[in-house]
XYZ file of C-alpha atoms in Angstrom:
720
model
C -33.212 17.874 52.300
C -30.600 16.863 49.743
C -27.883 17.759 52.367
C -29.417 15.511 54.986
C -29.725 12.659 52.522
C -26.013 12.832 51.356
C -24.949 13.159 55.025
C -26.939 9.827 56.075
C -25.538 7.989 53.116
C -22.041 9.258 53.972
C -21.909 7.817 57.580
C -23.626 4.593 56.028
C -20.904 4.361 53.565
C -18.092 4.625 56.132
C -19.788 2.061 58.227
C -20.142 -0.415 55.447
C -16.291 0.219 54.407
C -15.388 -0.365 58.123
C -17.552 -3.626 58.325
C -15.991 -4.900 55.150
C -12.332 -4.463 56.565
C -13.434 -6.045 59.831
C -15.141 -8.901 58.024
C -11.962 -9.480 55.838
C -9.775 -9.550 59.201
C -12.547 -11.846 60.762
C -12.557 -14.347 58.000
C -8.606 -14.293 57.907
C -8.659 -15.287 61.582
C -11.351 -17.822 61.155
C -9.350 -19.547 58.427
C -6.132 -19.297 60.476
C -8.000 -20.779 63.534
C -9.127 -23.597 61.380
C -5.715 -24.539 60.257
C -4.092 -24.201 63.577
C -5.262 -26.585 66.281
C -4.289 -24.799 69.322
C -5.440 -21.267 67.961
C -8.814 -23.063 66.889
C -9.342 -24.375 70.335
C -9.002 -20.961 71.945
C -10.348 -18.560 69.831
C -12.682 -20.049 67.034
C -15.845 -19.694 69.136
C -15.135 -16.116 70.084
C -14.410 -15.208 66.394
C -17.485 -16.892 65.221
C -19.712 -14.983 67.816
C -18.083 -11.629 66.725
C -18.722 -12.539 62.947
C -22.461 -13.219 64.021
C -22.497 -9.684 65.813
C -21.291 -7.852 62.655
C -24.115 -9.872 60.586
C -26.864 -8.672 62.964
C -25.730 -5.075 62.782
C -25.902 -5.137 59.051
C -29.200 -6.837 59.132
C -30.570 -3.932 61.358
C -29.133 -1.374 58.997
C -30.829 -3.236 56.019
C -34.155 -3.053 57.711
C -33.772 0.674 58.611
C -33.044 1.333 54.768
C -35.977 -0.788 53.767
C -38.233 1.315 55.952
C -36.903 4.538 54.452
C -37.312 3.387 50.890
C -40.837 2.215 51.613
C -41.678 5.585 52.817
C -40.298 7.114 49.662
C -42.401 4.940 47.404
C -45.319 5.482 49.459
C -44.831 9.199 48.930
C -44.487 8.701 45.173
C -41.074 10.548 45.239
C -39.821 11.133 41.670
C -36.984 8.559 40.943
C -37.924 6.172 43.509
C -38.957 3.621 41.047
C -35.645 3.797 39.179
C -33.917 3.354 42.608
C -36.023 0.238 43.180
C -35.126 -1.187 39.806
C -31.554 -0.500 40.523
C -31.596 -1.921 44.014
C -33.231 -5.212 42.660
C -30.620 -5.475 39.999
C -27.727 -5.081 42.491
C -29.046 -7.354 44.930
C -29.745 -9.935 42.234
C -26.289 -9.599 41.014
C -24.767 -10.105 44.414
C -27.283 -12.933 45.674
C -27.386 -15.039 42.437
C -23.729 -15.499 41.811
C -23.014 -15.658 45.585
C -25.401 -18.295 46.343
C -24.227 -20.478 43.261
C -20.673 -19.980 44.430
C -21.832 -21.190 47.718
C -23.643 -24.046 46.753
C -20.768 -25.283 44.513
C -18.089 -24.642 47.405
C -20.107 -26.557 49.910
C -20.413 -29.468 47.541
C -16.679 -29.221 46.407
C -15.639 -29.084 49.890
C -17.676 -32.006 50.951
C -16.625 -34.013 47.878
C -12.979 -33.013 48.318
C -12.749 -34.023 52.038
C -14.695 -37.467 51.334
C -12.155 -37.991 48.704
C -9.358 -37.756 51.132
C -10.718 -40.854 52.865
C -11.027 -43.014 50.033
C -10.947 -46.759 50.794
C -8.360 -47.365 48.000
C -6.275 -44.816 49.888
C -6.712 -46.543 53.134
C -5.873 -49.954 51.589
C -2.906 -48.497 49.903
C -1.433 -46.980 53.121
C -2.060 -50.200 55.092
C -0.370 -52.162 52.199
C 2.474 -50.065 52.098
C 2.894 -50.358 55.833
C 2.583 -54.076 55.658
C 5.123 -54.157 52.785
C 7.633 -52.362 55.052
C 7.217 -54.470 57.892
C 7.249 -57.877 55.712
C 10.573 -56.399 54.202
C 12.107 -55.808 57.435
C 11.006 -59.466 58.711
C 12.577 -60.739 55.545
C 15.905 -59.015 56.280
C 15.768 -60.158 59.894
C 15.331 -63.725 59.046
C 18.159 -63.494 56.543
C 20.389 -62.100 58.989
C 19.241 -64.619 61.752
C 20.074 -67.556 59.389
C 23.454 -66.053 58.731
C 24.106 -65.571 62.419
C 23.175 -69.256 63.297
C 25.565 -70.426 60.581
C 28.280 -68.580 62.054
C 27.217 -69.652 65.668
C 27.257 -73.367 64.495
C 30.973 -72.907 63.299
C 32.060 -70.973 66.110
C 30.944 -73.765 68.656
C 33.153 -76.047 66.868
C 36.183 -73.898 67.245
C 38.751 -73.741 70.053
C 39.039 -70.630 72.254
C 42.283 -69.650 70.515
C 40.707 -69.690 67.084
C 37.606 -67.830 67.898
C 38.920 -64.486 66.991
C 40.224 -65.679 63.613
C 37.209 -67.589 62.791
C 34.979 -64.832 63.654
C 36.804 -62.438 61.340
C 36.547 -65.046 58.643
C 33.006 -65.657 59.004
C 31.942 -62.188 59.081
C 33.645 -61.555 55.649
C 31.868 -64.655 54.171
C 28.416 -63.570 55.490
C 28.783 -60.065 54.667
C 27.677 -58.493 57.858
C 28.993 -55.140 59.328
C 29.743 -56.209 62.666
C 30.042 -59.508 64.710
C 30.766 -59.732 68.509
C 31.117 -63.091 70.576
C 30.017 -62.443 74.131
C 30.305 -64.542 77.160
C 27.616 -65.603 79.663
C 28.232 -62.489 81.769
C 28.368 -60.210 78.589
C 32.204 -59.861 78.455
C 33.545 -59.354 74.664
C 35.436 -62.464 73.773
C 35.964 -61.790 70.060
C 35.162 -58.807 67.833
C 35.057 -58.171 63.955
C 33.828 -55.148 62.121
C 33.646 -54.205 58.420
C 34.525 -50.462 59.359
C 38.115 -49.977 60.362
C 37.347 -47.060 62.749
C 35.044 -48.921 65.002
C 37.114 -49.908 67.805
C 34.515 -50.779 70.470
C 31.794 -53.254 69.701
C 28.171 -52.587 70.269
C 26.950 -53.903 73.761
C 24.616 -56.539 74.123
C 20.941 -55.255 75.016
C 20.319 -55.266 78.717
C 16.854 -56.734 78.101
C 15.892 -59.597 80.448
C 13.814 -60.974 77.549
C 17.009 -61.120 75.448
C 18.820 -63.305 77.777
C 15.890 -65.637 78.327
C 15.812 -66.279 74.808
C 19.392 -66.860 74.494
C 19.416 -69.404 77.587
C 16.353 -71.156 75.758
C 18.320 -71.669 72.583
C 16.074 -69.078 70.588
C 17.444 -66.274 68.691
C 16.926 -62.548 69.547
C 16.230 -60.270 66.644
C 15.276 -56.503 66.626
C 15.284 -53.503 64.448
C 16.778 -50.580 66.206
C 17.853 -46.877 65.476
C 21.096 -45.375 66.087
C 21.115 -41.574 66.613
C 22.578 -39.839 63.809
C 23.282 -43.164 61.990
C 19.881 -44.377 60.924
C 18.270 -47.832 61.461
C 20.118 -51.202 61.638
C 19.252 -55.069 62.420
C 20.485 -56.703 65.531
C 20.297 -60.414 65.779
C 21.719 -62.334 69.000
C 22.027 -66.159 68.862
C 23.658 -68.736 71.129
C 26.775 -70.247 70.075
C 26.523 -73.638 71.875
C 23.681 -75.726 72.752
C 25.390 -78.031 75.398
C 23.657 -76.958 78.690
C 22.578 -73.980 80.597
C 25.830 -73.849 82.519
C 29.084 -71.773 82.122
C 29.833 -72.829 78.598
C 27.101 -70.785 77.148
C 28.035 -67.869 74.641
C 26.060 -65.392 72.318
C 27.011 -64.107 68.945
C 25.663 -60.683 68.267
C 25.525 -59.726 64.594
C 24.611 -56.273 63.334
C 23.667 -55.239 59.843
C 22.671 -51.528 58.756
C 19.505 -50.879 56.685
C 19.918 -48.794 53.778
C 18.962 -45.076 54.120
C 16.533 -45.024 51.189
C 14.505 -48.052 52.601
C 14.770 -46.603 55.955
C 13.274 -43.206 54.756
C 10.526 -44.784 52.640
C 9.365 -47.004 55.523
C 9.321 -43.762 57.831
C 7.356 -41.932 55.072
C 4.793 -44.668 54.792
C 4.305 -44.888 58.335
C 4.194 -41.053 58.909
C 1.578 -40.739 55.989
C -0.370 -43.720 57.805
C -0.541 -41.869 61.200
C -1.535 -38.545 59.603
C -4.328 -40.272 57.595
C -5.899 -41.961 60.704
C -5.740 -38.485 62.316
C -7.609 -37.016 59.508
C -10.066 -39.890 59.488
C -11.101 -39.213 63.160
C -11.533 -35.507 62.491
C -13.599 -35.775 59.057
C -16.927 -34.909 60.247
C -15.680 -31.952 62.260
C -13.769 -30.525 59.205
C -16.856 -30.663 57.087
C -18.852 -28.943 59.676
C -16.160 -26.224 60.340
C -15.515 -25.595 56.509
C -19.306 -25.447 55.897
C -20.008 -22.951 58.893
C -17.070 -20.782 57.592
C -18.376 -20.682 53.968
C -21.945 -19.887 55.376
C -20.572 -17.002 57.547
C -18.741 -15.779 54.425
C -21.788 -15.883 52.222
C -23.983 -14.206 54.931
C -21.293 -11.175 55.513
C -20.945 -10.786 51.801
C -24.688 -10.829 50.974
C -25.378 -8.256 53.679
C -22.510 -5.748 52.657
C -23.732 -6.354 48.921
C -27.296 -5.207 49.998
C -26.117 -2.311 51.815
C -23.919 -1.316 49.038
C -26.737 -1.786 46.778
C -28.759 0.660 48.503
C -25.999 3.418 48.390
C -25.055 2.836 44.764
C -28.555 2.967 43.666
C -29.571 5.991 45.545
C -26.515 7.794 44.282
C -26.993 6.849 40.627
C -30.707 7.416 40.529
C -30.680 10.851 42.139
C -29.243 12.745 39.215
C -30.736 10.503 36.612
C -34.235 11.204 38.181
C -33.651 14.912 38.093
C -32.391 14.438 34.296
C -35.635 12.570 33.628
C -37.752 15.194 35.105
C -36.016 17.939 33.057
C -36.053 16.116 29.844
C -39.884 15.926 29.965
C -39.847 19.723 30.400
C -37.518 20.325 27.555
C -39.582 17.960 25.297
C -42.240 20.419 25.936
C -40.213 23.291 24.528
C -39.092 24.867 27.808
C -35.078 25.182 27.669
C -34.712 27.568 30.641
C -34.649 24.618 33.132
C -30.925 23.435 33.978
C -29.436 20.546 35.941
C -27.295 21.472 39.038
C -23.725 20.203 38.790
C -22.652 18.731 42.091
C -19.824 16.334 41.287
C -16.667 16.120 39.088
C -17.246 12.675 37.957
C -18.945 11.228 34.737
C -22.344 12.141 36.035
C -21.227 15.659 36.672
C -19.883 15.634 33.068
C -23.269 14.445 31.993
C -24.986 17.101 33.844
C -22.975 19.744 32.251
C -23.043 18.547 28.776
C -26.869 18.239 29.245
C -26.994 22.029 30.029
C -24.751 22.722 27.096
C -27.025 20.806 24.878
C -30.097 22.531 26.121
C -28.469 25.960 25.441
C -27.805 24.730 21.772
C -31.063 23.136 21.161
C -32.725 26.322 20.595
C -30.303 27.546 18.134
C -30.252 24.284 16.384
C -33.896 24.062 15.986
C -34.018 27.450 14.383
C -31.013 26.636 12.098
C -32.370 23.293 11.283
C -35.096 24.726 8.887
C -32.497 26.845 7.159
C -30.049 24.089 6.631
C -32.733 21.848 5.151
C -33.628 24.482 2.630
C -29.921 24.750 1.668
C -29.609 21.021 1.677
C -32.542 20.812 -0.792
C -31.114 23.445 -3.224
C -27.645 21.850 -3.016
C -29.144 18.457 -3.832
C -31.248 19.533 -6.829
C -28.007 21.265 -8.090
C -26.028 18.129 -7.916
C -28.504 16.150 -9.603
C -28.975 18.433 -12.478
C -25.173 18.199 -13.009
C -25.122 14.421 -12.871
C -28.213 13.582 -14.853
C -26.849 15.262 -17.981
C -23.603 13.758 -18.197
C -22.918 10.401 -19.762
C -19.325 10.089 -18.496
C -18.638 9.200 -14.790
C -18.911 12.174 -12.418
C -18.143 12.187 -8.595
C -18.621 15.198 -6.332
C -16.592 15.536 -3.266
C -16.897 18.152 -0.593
C -14.131 20.507 0.587
C -12.709 17.672 2.802
C -12.897 15.291 -0.157
C -15.919 13.415 1.340
C -17.838 11.766 -1.284
C -21.204 13.633 -1.684
C -22.696 11.944 -4.841
C -21.943 10.000 -8.181
C -23.837 9.526 -11.167
C -24.973 6.078 -12.790
C -21.961 6.018 -15.127
C -19.313 6.365 -12.446
C -20.665 2.988 -10.855
C -20.683 1.361 -14.332
C -17.208 2.601 -15.314
C -15.659 1.571 -12.018
C -17.829 -1.497 -11.553
C -18.372 -0.636 -8.036
C -21.468 0.728 -6.319
C -20.224 4.042 -4.787
C -23.026 4.318 -2.555
C -20.971 2.173 -0.172
C -18.525 4.986 0.457
C -20.962 7.949 0.450
C -20.251 10.520 3.163
C -16.754 8.681 3.597
C -13.389 10.686 3.160
C -11.529 9.829 0.137
C -8.546 8.644 2.140
C -10.828 6.051 3.821
C -12.543 4.625 0.656
C -10.040 1.603 0.752
C -11.184 0.448 4.225
C -14.731 -0.146 2.955
C -13.716 -1.168 -0.613
C -10.373 -2.526 -1.113
C -10.487 -2.060 -4.778
C -10.461 1.793 -4.569
C -7.524 1.816 -2.577
C -4.935 2.745 -5.260
C -7.649 4.714 -6.968
C -8.388 6.886 -3.992
C -4.644 7.472 -3.074
C -4.092 8.660 -6.917
C -6.958 11.061 -6.632
C -6.117 12.613 -3.419
C -2.486 12.879 -4.434
C -3.530 14.704 -7.702
C -5.848 17.082 -5.963
C -3.043 17.939 -3.394
C -0.619 18.524 -6.127
C -2.944 20.462 -8.407
C -4.301 22.643 -5.223
C -7.228 24.487 -6.571
C -6.195 24.135 -10.287
C -7.597 21.676 -12.881
C -5.614 18.342 -13.577
C -6.108 15.211 -15.560
C -4.265 12.034 -15.776
C -4.610 8.228 -16.562
C -4.631 5.554 -14.179
C -5.078 1.479 -14.564
C -7.968 0.397 -12.283
C -8.633 -3.392 -11.402
C -12.255 -4.004 -11.683
C -14.511 -6.996 -11.990
C -14.296 -6.920 -15.744
C -10.633 -6.830 -15.624
C -8.063 -3.906 -15.772
C -9.307 -0.740 -17.192
C -7.367 2.488 -18.202
C -9.411 5.421 -17.072
C -8.722 9.137 -17.745
C -9.658 11.504 -14.926
C -10.017 15.079 -14.866
C -10.428 16.858 -11.523
C -11.297 20.499 -10.785
C -12.548 22.543 -7.834
C -15.807 24.455 -8.246
C -15.630 28.220 -7.590
C -16.464 29.472 -4.171
C -13.383 29.566 -2.307
C -12.121 27.000 0.437
C -15.554 25.707 0.894
C -16.409 24.661 -2.496
C -16.816 21.095 -3.727
C -14.555 19.210 -6.164
C -15.661 17.657 -9.183
C -14.229 14.501 -10.885
C -14.989 13.718 -14.389
C -13.673 10.483 -15.992
C -13.983 8.102 -18.818
C -13.080 4.572 -19.562
C -10.407 4.955 -22.549
C -9.340 1.110 -22.185
C -10.445 0.324 -26.016
C -8.924 3.319 -27.427
C -5.563 2.777 -25.792
C -5.846 -0.856 -26.796
C -6.421 0.389 -30.506
C -3.572 2.687 -30.305
C -1.372 -0.159 -28.916
C -2.387 -2.609 -31.651
C -1.537 -0.028 -34.395
C 1.736 0.607 -32.899
C 2.343 -3.280 -32.547
C 1.429 -3.671 -36.159
C 4.160 -1.073 -37.327
C 6.762 -2.709 -35.157
C 5.679 -6.044 -36.417
C 6.293 -5.317 -39.951
C 9.713 -3.744 -39.231
C 10.636 -6.950 -37.468
C 9.270 -9.152 -40.276
C 11.492 -7.360 -42.859
C 14.693 -7.718 -40.767
C 14.064 -11.456 -39.710
C 12.836 -12.807 -43.169
C 15.811 -11.789 -45.365
C 18.335 -14.476 -43.908
C 15.736 -17.276 -43.692
C 16.043 -18.207 -47.512
C 19.852 -18.522 -47.512
C 19.617 -20.853 -44.313
C 17.360 -23.035 -46.137
C 19.219 -23.149 -49.360
C 22.341 -23.882 -47.484
C 20.868 -26.784 -45.695
C 19.510 -28.408 -48.894
C 22.856 -27.927 -50.359
C 24.615 -29.723 -47.528
C 22.328 -32.594 -48.112
C 22.980 -32.852 -51.725
C 26.839 -32.670 -51.077
C 27.030 -34.914 -48.292
C 24.260 -37.545 -48.454
C 26.318 -39.876 -50.796
C 29.611 -39.538 -48.871
C 28.180 -40.559 -45.464
C 27.521 -44.116 -44.183
C 23.830 -44.917 -43.802
C 23.584 -44.231 -40.151
C 25.025 -40.655 -40.558
C 22.991 -40.183 -43.738
C 19.675 -40.771 -41.640
C 20.886 -38.325 -38.926
C 21.789 -35.780 -41.545
C 18.588 -36.169 -43.472
C 16.456 -35.858 -40.149
C 18.679 -32.689 -39.126
C 18.251 -31.255 -42.678
C 14.603 -31.952 -42.509
C 14.457 -30.263 -38.945
C 16.294 -27.239 -40.342
C 13.972 -26.915 -43.115
C 10.937 -27.218 -41.100
C 12.041 -24.667 -38.649
C 12.996 -22.356 -41.363
C 9.557 -22.666 -42.775
C 8.084 -22.164 -39.270
C 9.971 -18.790 -38.890
C 8.811 -17.627 -42.385
C 5.248 -18.243 -41.320
C 5.786 -16.637 -37.961
C 7.295 -13.520 -39.603
C 4.192 -13.557 -42.048
C 2.001 -13.645 -39.140
C 3.681 -10.759 -37.353
C 2.840 -8.692 -40.216
C -0.494 -10.015 -40.800
C -1.596 -10.206 -37.113
C -4.599 -7.741 -37.726
C -5.866 -10.115 -40.496
C -6.779 -13.969 -40.259
C -3.752 -16.054 -41.225
C -3.810 -18.574 -43.736
C -4.056 -21.986 -42.161
C -3.826 -25.457 -43.773
C -6.470 -27.332 -41.727
C -5.876 -31.204 -41.381
C -6.410 -33.897 -38.886
C -3.824 -33.861 -36.130
C -2.937 -36.173 -33.506
C -1.694 -33.753 -30.568
C 0.350 -36.556 -28.835
C 2.204 -37.233 -32.083
C 2.746 -33.595 -32.655
C 4.347 -33.331 -29.242
C 6.550 -36.516 -29.586
C 7.985 -35.221 -32.851
C 8.840 -31.696 -31.286
C 10.316 -33.406 -28.122
C 13.395 -34.502 -30.679
C 14.301 -30.859 -30.748
C 14.653 -30.864 -26.790
C 16.736 -34.084 -26.316
C 19.214 -32.034 -24.356
C 16.429 -31.091 -21.973
C 15.239 -34.605 -21.626
C 15.689 -34.737 -17.805
C 13.826 -31.481 -17.352
C 10.860 -32.268 -19.246
C 8.229 -34.982 -18.280
C 5.421 -36.170 -20.352
C 2.040 -37.362 -19.288
C 0.192 -37.990 -22.290
C -3.148 -39.710 -22.433
C -3.149 -42.483 -25.072
C -5.954 -42.690 -27.789
C -7.030 -39.223 -27.672
C -9.388 -37.992 -30.271
C -7.866 -36.204 -33.273
C -8.318 -32.409 -33.571
C -8.516 -30.274 -36.780
C -5.860 -27.763 -37.110
C -2.631 -26.504 -38.849
C 0.331 -28.730 -37.826
C 2.783 -26.011 -38.477
C 0.896 -23.443 -36.347
C 0.113 -25.979 -33.580
C 3.924 -26.862 -33.550
C 4.766 -22.997 -33.280
C 2.502 -22.839 -30.123
C 4.201 -25.837 -28.288
C 7.400 -24.479 -29.175
C 6.637 -21.261 -27.718
C 5.264 -22.577 -24.610
C 8.046 -25.072 -23.941
C 10.670 -22.358 -24.550
C 8.976 -19.915 -22.162
C 8.915 -22.730 -19.317
C 12.450 -23.622 -20.041
C 13.663 -19.930 -19.937
C 11.634 -19.364 -16.571
C 13.787 -22.247 -14.990
C 17.265 -21.143 -15.965
C 18.389 -20.341 -12.374
C 16.368 -23.314 -10.840
C 18.311 -26.325 -9.471
C 15.685 -28.954 -9.917
C 13.871 -27.513 -12.997
C 11.011 -29.488 -14.237
C 8.412 -28.913 -17.179
C 5.452 -31.200 -17.462
C 3.603 -31.504 -20.631
C 0.087 -33.315 -20.063
C -2.632 -34.196 -22.510
C -6.316 -35.452 -21.543
C -9.732 -35.436 -22.638
C -12.302 -33.360 -20.626
C -15.722 -32.245 -21.501
C -15.303 -33.587 -25.012
C -12.342 -31.308 -25.619
C -8.662 -32.138 -26.006
C -6.799 -30.424 -23.548
C -2.960 -29.592 -23.627
C -1.345 -28.490 -20.258
C 2.096 -27.044 -20.145
C 3.489 -26.358 -16.318
C 6.421 -25.826 -14.624
C 8.053 -25.494 -10.954
C 9.404 -22.029 -11.517
C 8.467 -18.712 -9.794
C 5.143 -18.433 -11.724
C 3.498 -15.533 -13.097
C 3.143 -12.159 -11.089
C -0.290 -10.836 -10.451
C 0.465 -7.737 -12.504
C 1.792 -9.729 -15.486
C -0.980 -12.297 -15.245
C -3.801 -9.656 -15.891
C -2.019 -8.582 -19.331
C -0.230 -11.941 -20.251
C -1.689 -12.272 -23.652
C -1.176 -8.556 -24.767
C 1.464 -7.815 -27.401
C 4.737 -6.696 -26.164
C 3.986 -7.771 -22.517
C 7.056 -9.786 -21.350
C 9.130 -10.539 -18.209
C 12.084 -11.438 -20.430
C 15.117 -9.180 -20.860
C 15.456 -10.038 -24.462
C 11.907 -11.010 -25.273
C 9.698 -9.394 -27.987
C 6.392 -9.795 -25.630
C 4.873 -11.268 -28.953
C 5.008 -15.009 -28.186
C 1.825 -15.526 -26.070
C -0.199 -12.901 -28.118
C 0.531 -15.052 -31.160
C -0.175 -18.270 -29.342
C -3.686 -16.794 -28.351
C -4.336 -15.676 -31.817
C -3.317 -19.331 -33.311
C -5.542 -20.954 -30.476
C -8.571 -18.721 -31.337
C -7.958 -19.436 -35.038
C -8.456 -23.150 -34.131
C -11.744 -22.461 -32.089
C -9.855 -23.156 -28.989
C -9.479 -21.419 -25.563
C -6.248 -20.645 -23.472
C -5.946 -19.704 -19.882
C -2.718 -19.076 -17.908
C -2.360 -19.022 -13.941
C -0.141 -20.216 -11.181
C -0.204 -23.732 -9.397
C -0.965 -23.964 -5.762
C 2.349 -25.699 -5.272
C 4.315 -23.109 -7.042
C 4.988 -22.713 -10.754
C 3.147 -21.621 -13.963
C 0.571 -23.280 -15.791
C -1.156 -22.749 -19.376
C -3.997 -24.929 -20.263
C -5.084 -25.074 -23.842
C -8.437 -26.686 -25.022
C -9.294 -27.934 -28.436
C -12.659 -29.128 -29.722
C -12.498 -32.617 -31.246
C -12.407 -33.143 -35.062
C -16.105 -34.295 -35.226
C -17.216 -31.470 -33.262
C -15.813 -28.776 -35.196
């Protein structure tokens, strides 16, 4: 039965293929016949009849297949409903787009053909033709006027002077050739602008021309010379005495420019072609509509035949698969699908048979695996529930199996998002875990099956954290799990760092504080010794400089004291401070950098409560940091800005330098964190401490346009 079915569809498939090739050939011949008038007249009806014959054969085959298919449905053959659905889908997929394309194509062709015969096109071509004729008439009239003027002057000349006068008149009028003929047509005189022209152009033999000359009327005509283009010919009578022997004729020839002649020919050819198309408009629309209809008919019929073949071929193994699936669902694993092809359906059948063989084993092993899974889960939960530190359990392939609550809290991430994900793939799901997963994977690879521990900085939502990890593999060989235990040691490390900083600060304070007193005493002594010996102007400069030195020495002393007392609150002398005045005072120390520093101070700012000496240290530090960052910058610019925002006095110091790196920005206010080669790394840490002592806040970041910015906010005096 199946062999007969395959044989029947085999010959049907070959017939459809042959019909398709023949149809394509037929459509090509129809198209060629449509575009070729002679071929169209001879073969178009014949080709059309052949196409109709092919269509009738296809219709007959479709009717036969419908009859066979109806019998299958009547007999309730398994899979016939699936075949019907596939058949309807394929037919609709062919008919709906084909009909849509056909309708659009017919409308498009009709509109396109109609657009060829637009009224504006007709008027434009007629106007172009009339314009060419008018241009030629104008040229003829102009040449006629020149010829008549020449004839008038020649009529007054003697026979001896006619040749000379004709030469001069041709030169004056600018014509190419002028010839004086006798009544009998003999050449009396000849003048030409071309030196290689030895024989003049003969008079036309038209009787109409001779009649016009005898009646004293000019003869003018546009003519063509083979290989030389178009030219204007004008013949006028020379004397008007009588119709007797003394009548002469002057012929003047002037060529038309090639560009004008070509354009005139193009317009005339386009007009003739347009008129031919105009006569064939209705016929063209019918022919193209008939061609499209035949194309649609052949395409639809071929698609329907193909749908029968494809749907039957697809549904046959699928129907068998559906039948066997029902049997397997009842618990019978003995049924197999015969593999009759090497394509995807054959592979599907083979895979289905393999699956059937494994289903029984899988069903038996499922209960055992479920028991083991329950035991393993209970085992992991017992481990995780009794630990306060973070615990992560990975399988033998470093795939996350579980993690306790502390692990999520320490990392600031819900690790359930990477559950059942290999360690090396964590970064694809959570970008914050990229570096951490690489570190853990590397340490496990280096340690192999031994225990390892180490510290790593992890970026979390709460900032950078230093986490201590300890990893090991559970006993059990190559199939055992990995356990990762870790703790957040950020605060402990910070405490160790602060203690170390305090020790270093005390040593630095001892080394720096010693020379400050001699510097201050030397400055005071210079004031005593030199103040009375200098002119008033220089005395004022000296006093200002000495005052600055003394103030800066005092500031250094306080800063050194703050180094050693960083862990304790520094003694501050609170007073009302105008932040703008403090900035202007400090700018006197940066006169050499005046072009680099721009002030944008808001007037009438409220006063703040603070220690002027400590605040002066803050501004000095920020300015110096900005200038240091711009040392290699060609157009260095530092901007100091003050304003009032949300009842707070804001001081902003920015520059157009390289800005802060992302790594540095996360630890910018920590002691001994610096990007300077000779920096101590205490500047911004001290600045932050001073701002916090004044109940203010400080933030550092980068500008969108490039450069670094530090914003400091102070509460107003009445709000403190």
